[in-house]
């Protein structure tokens, strides 16, 4: 099961469509009339994403004060710089997320005043499979050095790992828990 689309409030569908296809490489999936109001069903797909974006009519003119969506990106710094170079309002420059040490986040406003978060892909930042050719493998890797030891992944975050107890899960290695400290991936630590 997955979520087919997330709703994004917009004023001007054409302006929003141009923003997301031009600045964030979205692909147009649907653009069809919806009733007599002139509003259209517009659905966009982000590259490599399962969940699409669907425009809904914005209720008021006030820009959002809180983030509307979190977009996960491989290179938050480069994406933020590219958006800034194209004149997009940057709300906050790339910085470490106070709620998740080791994760980089930035914020921007889209053409409709929606506050959006760009967040580093934790999987790419924490799991050595991303740097190796094991991407997509579902077989556990027990040949890796012990977590937090010399030779484990350079982005391993012992503080984040210590905040949780005995079970860990690497989505590329196992869809369930793996034995503690048998793997350098700290993709997701699951509280016991």
JSON list of C-alpha atoms in Angstrom, two decimals:
[
{"chain": "A", "resi": 1, "resn": "UNK", "atom": "CA", "xyz": [0.00, 0.00, 0.00]},
{"chain": "A", "resi": 2, "resn": "UNK", "atom": "CA", "xyz": [1.15, 3.56, -0.64]},
{"chain": "A", "resi": 3, "resn": "UNK", "atom": "CA", "xyz": [-0.22, 7.10, -0.77]},
{"chain": "A", "resi": 4, "resn": "UNK", "atom": "CA", "xyz": [-1.14, 8.05, -4.35]},
{"chain": "A", "resi": 5, "resn": "UNK", "atom": "CA", "xyz": [-0.96, 11.82, -3.98]},
{"chain": "A", "resi": 6, "resn": "UNK", "atom": "CA", "xyz": [-0.47, 14.62, -1.47]},
{"chain": "A", "resi": 7, "resn": "UNK", "atom": "CA", "xyz": [-2.64, 17.72, -1.78]},
{"chain": "A", "resi": 8, "resn": "UNK", "atom": "CA", "xyz": [-0.94, 21.08, -2.15]},
{"chain": "A", "resi": 9, "resn": "UNK", "atom": "CA", "xyz": [-2.98, 24.29, -1.81]},
{"chain": "A", "resi": 10, "resn": "UNK", "atom": "CA", "xyz": [-2.44, 26.74, -4.69]},
{"chain": "A", "resi": 11, "resn": "UNK", "atom": "CA", "xyz": [-4.00, 29.95, -6.07]},
{"chain": "A", "resi": 12, "resn": "UNK", "atom": "CA", "xyz": [-2.83, 29.74, -9.66]},
{"chain": "A", "resi": 13, "resn": "UNK", "atom": "CA", "xyz": [-2.59, 26.24, -11.08]},
{"chain": "A", "resi": 14, "resn": "UNK", "atom": "CA", "xyz": [-0.57, 27.23, -14.13]},
{"chain": "A", "resi": 15, "resn": "UNK", "atom": "CA", "xyz": [1.96, 29.19, -12.07]},
{"chain": "A", "resi": 16, "resn": "UNK", "atom": "CA", "xyz": [2.30, 26.29, -9.59]},
{"chain": "A", "resi": 17, "resn": "UNK", "atom": "CA", "xyz": [2.64, 23.76, -12.41]},
{"chain": "A", "resi": 18, "resn": "UNK", "atom": "CA", "xyz": [5.40, 25.87, -13.98]},
{"chain": "A", "resi": 19, "resn": "UNK", "atom": "CA", "xyz": [7.17, 26.18, -10.61]},
{"chain": "A", "resi": 20, "resn": "UNK", "atom": "CA", "xyz": [7.21, 22.46, -9.85]},
{"chain": "A", "resi": 21, "resn": "UNK", "atom": "CA", "xyz": [8.06, 21.29, -13.37]},
{"chain": "A", "resi": 22, "resn": "UNK", "atom": "CA", "xyz": [10.66, 24.03, -13.89]},
{"chain": "A", "resi": 23, "resn": "UNK", "atom": "CA", "xyz": [12.35, 24.14, -10.49]},
{"chain": "A", "resi": 24, "resn": "UNK", "atom": "CA", "xyz": [11.90, 20.64, -9.06]},
{"chain": "A", "resi": 25, "resn": "UNK", "atom": "CA", "xyz": [11.84, 18.49, -12.23]},
{"chain": "A", "resi": 26, "resn": "UNK", "atom": "CA", "xyz": [8.30, 17.23, -11.69]},
{"chain": "A", "resi": 27, "resn": "UNK", "atom": "CA", "xyz": [6.60, 15.45, -14.56]},
{"chain": "A", "resi": 28, "resn": "UNK", "atom": "CA", "xyz": [3.01, 16.26, -15.50]},
{"chain": "A", "resi": 29, "resn": "UNK", "atom": "CA", "xyz": [0.81, 13.19, -14.94]},
{"chain": "A", "resi": 30, "resn": "UNK", "atom": "CA", "xyz": [-2.64, 14.73, -15.42]},
{"chain": "A", "resi": 31, "resn": "UNK", "atom": "CA", "xyz": [-4.15, 18.08, -16.36]},
{"chain": "A", "resi": 32, "resn": "UNK", "atom": "CA", "xyz": [-7.89, 17.64, -16.91]},
{"chain": "A", "resi": 33, "resn": "UNK", "atom": "CA", "xyz": [-10.96, 19.86, -16.43]},
{"chain": "A", "resi": 34, "resn": "UNK", "atom": "CA", "xyz": [-12.87, 19.33, -13.17]},
{"chain": "A", "resi": 35, "resn": "UNK", "atom": "CA", "xyz": [-16.42, 20.67, -13.41]},
{"chain": "A", "resi": 36, "resn": "UNK", "atom": "CA", "xyz": [-17.54, 24.11, -14.56]},
{"chain": "A", "resi": 37, "resn": "UNK", "atom": "CA", "xyz": [-15.48, 26.23, -12.16]},
{"chain": "A", "resi": 38, "resn": "UNK", "atom": "CA", "xyz": [-12.40, 26.26, -14.39]},
{"chain": "A", "resi": 39, "resn": "UNK", "atom": "CA", "xyz": [-10.42, 24.33, -11.78]},
{"chain": "A", "resi": 40, "resn": "UNK", "atom": "CA", "xyz": [-8.47, 21.41, -13.19]},
{"chain": "A", "resi": 41, "resn": "UNK", "atom": "CA", "xyz": [-7.22, 18.09, -11.85]},
{"chain": "A", "resi": 42, "resn": "UNK", "atom": "CA", "xyz": [-3.46, 18.57, -12.01]},
{"chain": "A", "resi": 43, "resn": "UNK", "atom": "CA", "xyz": [-1.20, 15.81, -10.76]},
{"chain": "A", "resi": 44, "resn": "UNK", "atom": "CA", "xyz": [2.61, 15.93, -10.87]},
{"chain": "A", "resi": 45, "resn": "UNK", "atom": "CA", "xyz": [5.23, 13.27, -10.18]},
{"chain": "A", "resi": 46, "resn": "UNK", "atom": "CA", "xyz": [8.54, 13.95, -8.47]},
{"chain": "A", "resi": 47, "resn": "UNK", "atom": "CA", "xyz": [11.49, 11.98, -9.90]},
{"chain": "A", "resi": 48, "resn": "UNK", "atom": "CA", "xyz": [11.84, 8.58, -8.18]},
{"chain": "A", "resi": 49, "resn": "UNK", "atom": "CA", "xyz": [8.82, 9.15, -5.89]},
{"chain": "A", "resi": 50, "resn": "UNK", "atom": "CA", "xyz": [5.76, 6.98, -5.38]},
{"chain": "A", "resi": 51, "resn": "UNK", "atom": "CA", "xyz": [3.51, 9.75, -4.05]},
{"chain": "A", "resi": 52, "resn": "UNK", "atom": "CA", "xyz": [2.40, 12.38, -6.57]},
{"chain": "A", "resi": 53, "resn": "UNK", "atom": "CA", "xyz": [1.44, 16.00, -5.97]},
{"chain": "A", "resi": 54, "resn": "UNK", "atom": "CA", "xyz": [-2.15, 17.19, -6.56]},
{"chain": "A", "resi": 55, "resn": "UNK", "atom": "CA", "xyz": [-3.20, 20.86, -6.53]},
{"chain": "A", "resi": 56, "resn": "UNK", "atom": "CA", "xyz": [-6.22, 21.91, -4.47]},
{"chain": "A", "resi": 57, "resn": "UNK", "atom": "CA", "xyz": [-7.74, 25.39, -4.31]},
{"chain": "A", "resi": 58, "resn": "UNK", "atom": "CA", "xyz": [-6.10, 27.51, -1.62]},
{"chain": "A", "resi": 59, "resn": "UNK", "atom": "CA", "xyz": [-8.58, 28.84, 0.97]},
{"chain": "A", "resi": 60, "resn": "UNK", "atom": "CA", "xyz": [-6.94, 32.22, 1.70]},
{"chain": "A", "resi": 61, "resn": "UNK", "atom": "CA", "xyz": [-4.13, 34.52, 0.62]},
{"chain": "A", "resi": 62, "resn": "UNK", "atom": "CA", "xyz": [-1.93, 34.14, 3.71]},
{"chain": "A", "resi": 63, "resn": "UNK", "atom": "CA", "xyz": [1.35, 32.30, 3.12]},
{"chain": "A", "resi": 64, "resn": "UNK", "atom": "CA", "xyz": [1.73, 29.15, 5.19]},
{"chain": "A", "resi": 65, "resn": "UNK", "atom": "CA", "xyz": [3.47, 29.72, 8.51]},
{"chain": "A", "resi": 66, "resn": "UNK", "atom": "CA", "xyz": [4.37, 26.05, 9.00]},
{"chain": "A", "resi": 67, "resn": "UNK", "atom": "CA", "xyz": [5.86, 23.69, 6.42]},
{"chain": "A", "resi": 68, "resn": "UNK", "atom": "CA", "xyz": [3.31, 22.09, 4.13]},
{"chain": "A", "resi": 69, "resn": "UNK", "atom": "CA", "xyz": [5.48, 19.22, 2.82]},
{"chain": "A", "resi": 70, "resn": "UNK", "atom": "CA", "xyz": [8.92, 17.74, 3.43]},
{"chain": "A", "resi": 71, "resn": "UNK", "atom": "CA", "xyz": [10.79, 16.92, 0.23]},
{"chain": "A", "resi": 72, "resn": "UNK", "atom": "CA", "xyz": [13.63, 14.43, 0.62]},
{"chain": "A", "resi": 73, "resn": "UNK", "atom": "CA", "xyz": [16.67, 15.21, -1.52]},
{"chain": "A", "resi": 74, "resn": "UNK", "atom": "CA", "xyz": [20.12, 13.71, -2.08]},
{"chain": "A", "resi": 75, "resn": "UNK", "atom": "CA", "xyz": [21.87, 17.09, -2.02]},
{"chain": "A", "resi": 76, "resn": "UNK", "atom": "CA", "xyz": [20.06, 19.76, 0.01]},
{"chain": "A", "resi": 77, "resn": "UNK", "atom": "CA", "xyz": [22.89, 22.28, -0.40]},
{"chain": "A", "resi": 78, "resn": "UNK", "atom": "CA", "xyz": [23.00, 22.04, -4.20]},
{"chain": "A", "resi": 79, "resn": "UNK", "atom": "CA", "xyz": [19.20, 22.08, -4.57]},
{"chain": "A", "resi": 80, "resn": "UNK", "atom": "CA", "xyz": [18.92, 25.11, -2.27]},
{"chain": "A", "resi": 81, "resn": "UNK", "atom": "CA", "xyz": [21.64, 26.94, -4.24]},
{"chain": "A", "resi": 82, "resn": "UNK", "atom": "CA", "xyz": [19.89, 26.13, -7.55]},
{"chain": "A", "resi": 83, "resn": "UNK", "atom": "CA", "xyz": [16.52, 27.35, -6.24]},
{"chain": "A", "resi": 84, "resn": "UNK", "atom": "CA", "xyz": [18.13, 30.54, -4.89]},
{"chain": "A", "resi": 85, "resn": "UNK", "atom": "CA", "xyz": [19.85, 31.18, -8.23]},
{"chain": "A", "resi": 86, "resn": "UNK", "atom": "CA", "xyz": [16.44, 30.97, -9.92]},
{"chain": "A", "resi": 87, "resn": "UNK", "atom": "CA", "xyz": [14.98, 33.58, -7.58]},
{"chain": "A", "resi": 88, "resn": "UNK", "atom": "CA", "xyz": [13.09, 31.24, -5.24]},
{"chain": "A", "resi": 89, "resn": "UNK", "atom": "CA", "xyz": [12.64, 32.60, -1.71]},
{"chain": "A", "resi": 90, "resn": "UNK", "atom": "CA", "xyz": [14.84, 30.65, 0.70]},
{"chain": "A", "resi": 91, "resn": "UNK", "atom": "CA", "xyz": [13.32, 30.70, 4.20]},
{"chain": "A", "resi": 92, "resn": "UNK", "atom": "CA", "xyz": [16.30, 28.98, 5.86]},
{"chain": "A", "resi": 93, "resn": "UNK", "atom": "CA", "xyz": [19.68, 28.01, 4.43]},
{"chain": "A", "resi": 94, "resn": "UNK", "atom": "CA", "xyz": [20.91, 24.41, 4.77]},
{"chain": "A", "resi": 95, "resn": "UNK", "atom": "CA", "xyz": [21.65, 23.56, 8.40]},
{"chain": "A", "resi": 96, "resn": "UNK", "atom": "CA", "xyz": [21.65, 20.59, 10.73]},
{"chain": "A", "resi": 97, "resn": "UNK", "atom": "CA", "xyz": [18.13, 19.69, 11.84]},
{"chain": "A", "resi": 98, "resn": "UNK", "atom": "CA", "xyz": [17.84, 20.38, 15.59]},
{"chain": "A", "resi": 99, "resn": "UNK", "atom": "CA", "xyz": [15.49, 17.39, 15.94]},
{"chain": "A", "resi": 100, "resn": "UNK", "atom": "CA", "xyz": [17.76, 14.96, 14.07]},
{"chain": "A", "resi": 101, "resn": "UNK", "atom": "CA", "xyz": [21.53, 15.39, 14.42]},
{"chain": "A", "resi": 102, "resn": "UNK", "atom": "CA", "xyz": [23.37, 14.59, 11.23]},
{"chain": "A", "resi": 103, "resn": "UNK", "atom": "CA", "xyz": [20.44, 15.45, 8.93]},
{"chain": "A", "resi": 104, "resn": "UNK", "atom": "CA", "xyz": [20.61, 18.59, 6.80]},
{"chain": "A", "resi": 105, "resn": "UNK", "atom": "CA", "xyz": [17.46, 20.63, 6.18]},
{"chain": "A", "resi": 106, "resn": "UNK", "atom": "CA", "xyz": [16.56, 23.88, 4.42]},
{"chain": "A", "resi": 107, "resn": "UNK", "atom": "CA", "xyz": [13.29, 25.67, 3.73]},
{"chain": "A", "resi": 108, "resn": "UNK", "atom": "CA", "xyz": [11.89, 27.60, 0.76]},
{"chain": "A", "resi": 109, "resn": "UNK", "atom": "CA", "xyz": [8.59, 29.06, -0.42]},
{"chain": "A", "resi": 110, "resn": "UNK", "atom": "CA", "xyz": [7.01, 27.89, -3.63]},
{"chain": "A", "resi": 111, "resn": "UNK", "atom": "CA", "xyz": [5.21, 30.16, -6.10]},
{"chain": "A", "resi": 112, "resn": "UNK", "atom": "CA", "xyz": [2.00, 29.92, -4.03]},
{"chain": "A", "resi": 113, "resn": "UNK", "atom": "CA", "xyz": [3.49, 30.90, -0.67]},
{"chain": "A", "resi": 114, "resn": "UNK", "atom": "CA", "xyz": [3.71, 27.34, 0.66]},
{"chain": "A", "resi": 115, "resn": "UNK", "atom": "CA", "xyz": [6.59, 26.83, 3.07]},
{"chain": "A", "resi": 116, "resn": "UNK", "atom": "CA", "xyz": [8.46, 23.67, 2.07]},
{"chain": "A", "resi": 117, "resn": "UNK", "atom": "CA", "xyz": [11.25, 21.72, 3.75]},
{"chain": "A", "resi": 118, "resn": "UNK", "atom": "CA", "xyz": [14.13, 20.11, 1.87]},
{"chain": "A", "resi": 119, "resn": "UNK", "atom": "CA", "xyz": [15.60, 17.32, 3.99]},
{"chain": "A", "resi": 120, "resn": "UNK", "atom": "CA", "xyz": [18.65, 15.17, 3.35]},
{"chain": "A", "resi": 121, "resn": "UNK", "atom": "CA", "xyz": [17.91, 11.58, 2.52]},
{"chain": "A", "resi": 122, "resn": "UNK", "atom": "CA", "xyz": [18.72, 9.82, 5.81]},
{"chain": "A", "resi": 123, "resn": "UNK", "atom": "CA", "xyz": [19.09, 6.53, 4.02]},
{"chain": "A", "resi": 124, "resn": "UNK", "atom": "CA", "xyz": [21.78, 7.94, 1.76]},
{"chain": "A", "resi": 125, "resn": "UNK", "atom": "CA", "xyz": [23.46, 9.67, 4.68]},
{"chain": "A", "resi": 126, "resn": "UNK", "atom": "CA", "xyz": [23.46, 6.73, 7.07]},
{"chain": "A", "resi": 127, "resn": "UNK", "atom": "CA", "xyz": [23.60, 3.51, 5.09]},
{"chain": "A", "resi": 128, "resn": "UNK", "atom": "CA", "xyz": [26.79, 2.36, 3.38]},
{"chain": "A", "resi": 129, "resn": "UNK", "atom": "CA", "xyz": [24.71, 0.40, 0.88]},
{"chain": "A", "resi": 130, "resn": "UNK", "atom": "CA", "xyz": [23.96, 3.67, -0.91]},
{"chain": "A", "resi": 131, "resn": "UNK", "atom": "CA", "xyz": [27.66, 4.20, -1.54]},
{"chain": "A", "resi": 132, "resn": "UNK", "atom": "CA", "xyz": [28.12, 0.58, -2.59]},
{"chain": "A", "resi": 133, "resn": "UNK", "atom": "CA", "xyz": [26.52, -1.46, -5.34]},
{"chain": "A", "resi": 134, "resn": "UNK", "atom": "CA", "xyz": [24.16, -3.15, -2.88]},
{"chain": "A", "resi": 135, "resn": "UNK", "atom": "CA", "xyz": [21.29, -0.70, -3.50]},
{"chain": "A", "resi": 136, "resn": "UNK", "atom": "CA", "xyz": [18.11, -2.73, -3.60]},
{"chain": "A", "resi": 137, "resn": "UNK", "atom": "CA", "xyz": [19.60, -5.80, -1.99]},
{"chain": "A", "resi": 138, "resn": "UNK", "atom": "CA", "xyz": [17.44, -7.43, 0.64]},
{"chain": "A", "resi": 139, "resn": "UNK", "atom": "CA", "xyz": [20.13, -9.73, 1.98]},
{"chain": "A", "resi": 140, "resn": "UNK", "atom": "CA", "xyz": [21.63, -8.82, 5.38]},
{"chain": "A", "resi": 141, "resn": "UNK", "atom": "CA", "xyz": [25.29, -7.83, 5.40]},
{"chain": "A", "resi": 142, "resn": "UNK", "atom": "CA", "xyz": [26.96, -9.26, 8.44]},
{"chain": "A", "resi": 143, "resn": "UNK", "atom": "CA", "xyz": [30.47, -8.77, 7.07]},
{"chain": "A", "resi": 144, "resn": "UNK", "atom": "CA", "xyz": [30.50, -5.08, 7.95]},
{"chain": "A", "resi": 145, "resn": "UNK", "atom": "CA", "xyz": [32.50, -3.72, 10.89]},
{"chain": "A", "resi": 146, "resn": "UNK", "atom": "CA", "xyz": [30.79, -3.32, 14.23]},
{"chain": "A", "resi": 147, "resn": "UNK", "atom": "CA", "xyz": [28.72, -0.16, 14.57]},
{"chain": "A", "resi": 148, "resn": "UNK", "atom": "CA", "xyz": [30.69, 2.83, 15.80]},
{"chain": "A", "resi": 149, "resn": "UNK", "atom": "CA", "xyz": [34.05, 1.18, 15.36]},
{"chain": "A", "resi": 150, "resn": "UNK", "atom": "CA", "xyz": [36.92, 2.25, 13.16]},
{"chain": "A", "resi": 151, "resn": "UNK", "atom": "CA", "xyz": [35.96, 1.31, 9.62]},
{"chain": "A", "resi": 152, "resn": "UNK", "atom": "CA", "xyz": [32.21, 1.73, 10.00]},
{"chain": "A", "resi": 153, "resn": "UNK", "atom": "CA", "xyz": [30.43, 4.24, 7.80]},
{"chain": "A", "resi": 154, "resn": "UNK", "atom": "CA", "xyz": [31.92, 7.75, 8.23]},
{"chain": "A", "resi": 155, "resn": "UNK", "atom": "CA", "xyz": [28.50, 9.35, 8.76]},
{"chain": "A", "resi": 156, "resn": "UNK", "atom": "CA", "xyz": [27.54, 6.98, 11.58]},
{"chain": "A", "resi": 157, "resn": "UNK", "atom": "CA", "xyz": [26.00, 8.99, 14.40]},
{"chain": "A", "resi": 158, "resn": "UNK", "atom": "CA", "xyz": [26.73, 7.31, 17.77]},
{"chain": "A", "resi": 159, "resn": "UNK", "atom": "CA", "xyz": [24.65, 9.91, 19.65]},
{"chain": "A", "resi": 160, "resn": "UNK", "atom": "CA", "xyz": [21.55, 9.10, 17.59]},
{"chain": "A", "resi": 161, "resn": "UNK", "atom": "CA", "xyz": [22.20, 5.37, 17.94]},
{"chain": "A", "resi": 162, "resn": "UNK", "atom": "CA", "xyz": [22.70, 5.64, 21.70]},
{"chain": "A", "resi": 163, "resn": "UNK", "atom": "CA", "xyz": [19.33, 7.34, 22.07]},
{"chain": "A", "resi": 164, "resn": "UNK", "atom": "CA", "xyz": [17.60, 4.08, 21.23]},
{"chain": "A", "resi": 165, "resn": "UNK", "atom": "CA", "xyz": [17.75, 0.56, 22.50]},
{"chain": "A", "resi": 166, "resn": "UNK", "atom": "CA", "xyz": [18.59, -2.84, 21.07]},
{"chain": "A", "resi": 167, "resn": "UNK", "atom": "CA", "xyz": [16.89, -3.08, 17.68]},
{"chain": "A", "resi": 168, "resn": "UNK", "atom": "CA", "xyz": [17.84, -1.53, 14.36]},
{"chain": "A", "resi": 169, "resn": "UNK", "atom": "CA", "xyz": [16.39, -1.73, 10.89]},
{"chain": "A", "resi": 170, "resn": "UNK", "atom": "CA", "xyz": [18.08, -1.06, 7.57]},
{"chain": "A", "resi": 171, "resn": "UNK", "atom": "CA", "xyz": [15.43, -0.91, 4.89]},
{"chain": "A", "resi": 172, "resn": "UNK", "atom": "CA", "xyz": [17.86, -2.24, 2.30]},
{"chain": "A", "resi": 173, "resn": "UNK", "atom": "CA", "xyz": [19.15, -5.07, 4.48]},
{"chain": "A", "resi": 174, "resn": "UNK", "atom": "CA", "xyz": [16.04, -6.24, 6.21]},
{"chain": "A", "resi": 175, "resn": "UNK", "atom": "CA", "xyz": [12.42, -5.25, 6.51]},
{"chain": "A", "resi": 176, "resn": "UNK", "atom": "CA", "xyz": [12.49, -6.44, 10.11]},
{"chain": "A", "resi": 177, "resn": "UNK", "atom": "CA", "xyz": [14.80, -5.89, 13.01]},
{"chain": "A", "resi": 178, "resn": "UNK", "atom": "CA", "xyz": [18.41, -6.95, 12.78]},
{"chain": "A", "resi": 179, "resn": "UNK", "atom": "CA", "xyz": [20.61, -7.94, 15.67]},
{"chain": "A", "resi": 180, "resn": "UNK", "atom": "CA", "xyz": [22.16, -4.95, 17.43]},
{"chain": "A", "resi": 181, "resn": "UNK", "atom": "CA", "xyz": [25.67, -3.97, 16.37]},
{"chain": "A", "resi": 182, "resn": "UNK", "atom": "CA", "xyz": [25.89, -6.51, 13.57]},
{"chain": "A", "resi": 183, "resn": "UNK", "atom": "CA", "xyz": [25.56, -3.83, 10.95]},
{"chain": "A", "resi": 184, "resn": "UNK", "atom": "CA", "xyz": [26.85, -0.26, 10.49]},
{"chain": "A", "resi": 185, "resn": "UNK", "atom": "CA", "xyz": [23.54, 1.06, 9.16]},
{"chain": "A", "resi": 186, "resn": "UNK", "atom": "CA", "xyz": [21.70, 3.36, 11.53]},
{"chain": "A", "resi": 187, "resn": "UNK", "atom": "CA", "xyz": [18.96, 4.10, 9.07]},
{"chain": "A", "resi": 188, "resn": "UNK", "atom": "CA", "xyz": [16.27, 3.66, 11.64]},
{"chain": "A", "resi": 189, "resn": "UNK", "atom": "CA", "xyz": [16.64, 2.72, 15.27]},
{"chain": "A", "resi": 190, "resn": "UNK", "atom": "CA", "xyz": [13.45, 1.24, 16.64]},
{"chain": "A", "resi": 191, "resn": "UNK", "atom": "CA", "xyz": [12.62, 1.76, 20.34]},
{"chain": "A", "resi": 192, "resn": "UNK", "atom": "CA", "xyz": [11.97, -1.51, 22.13]}
]
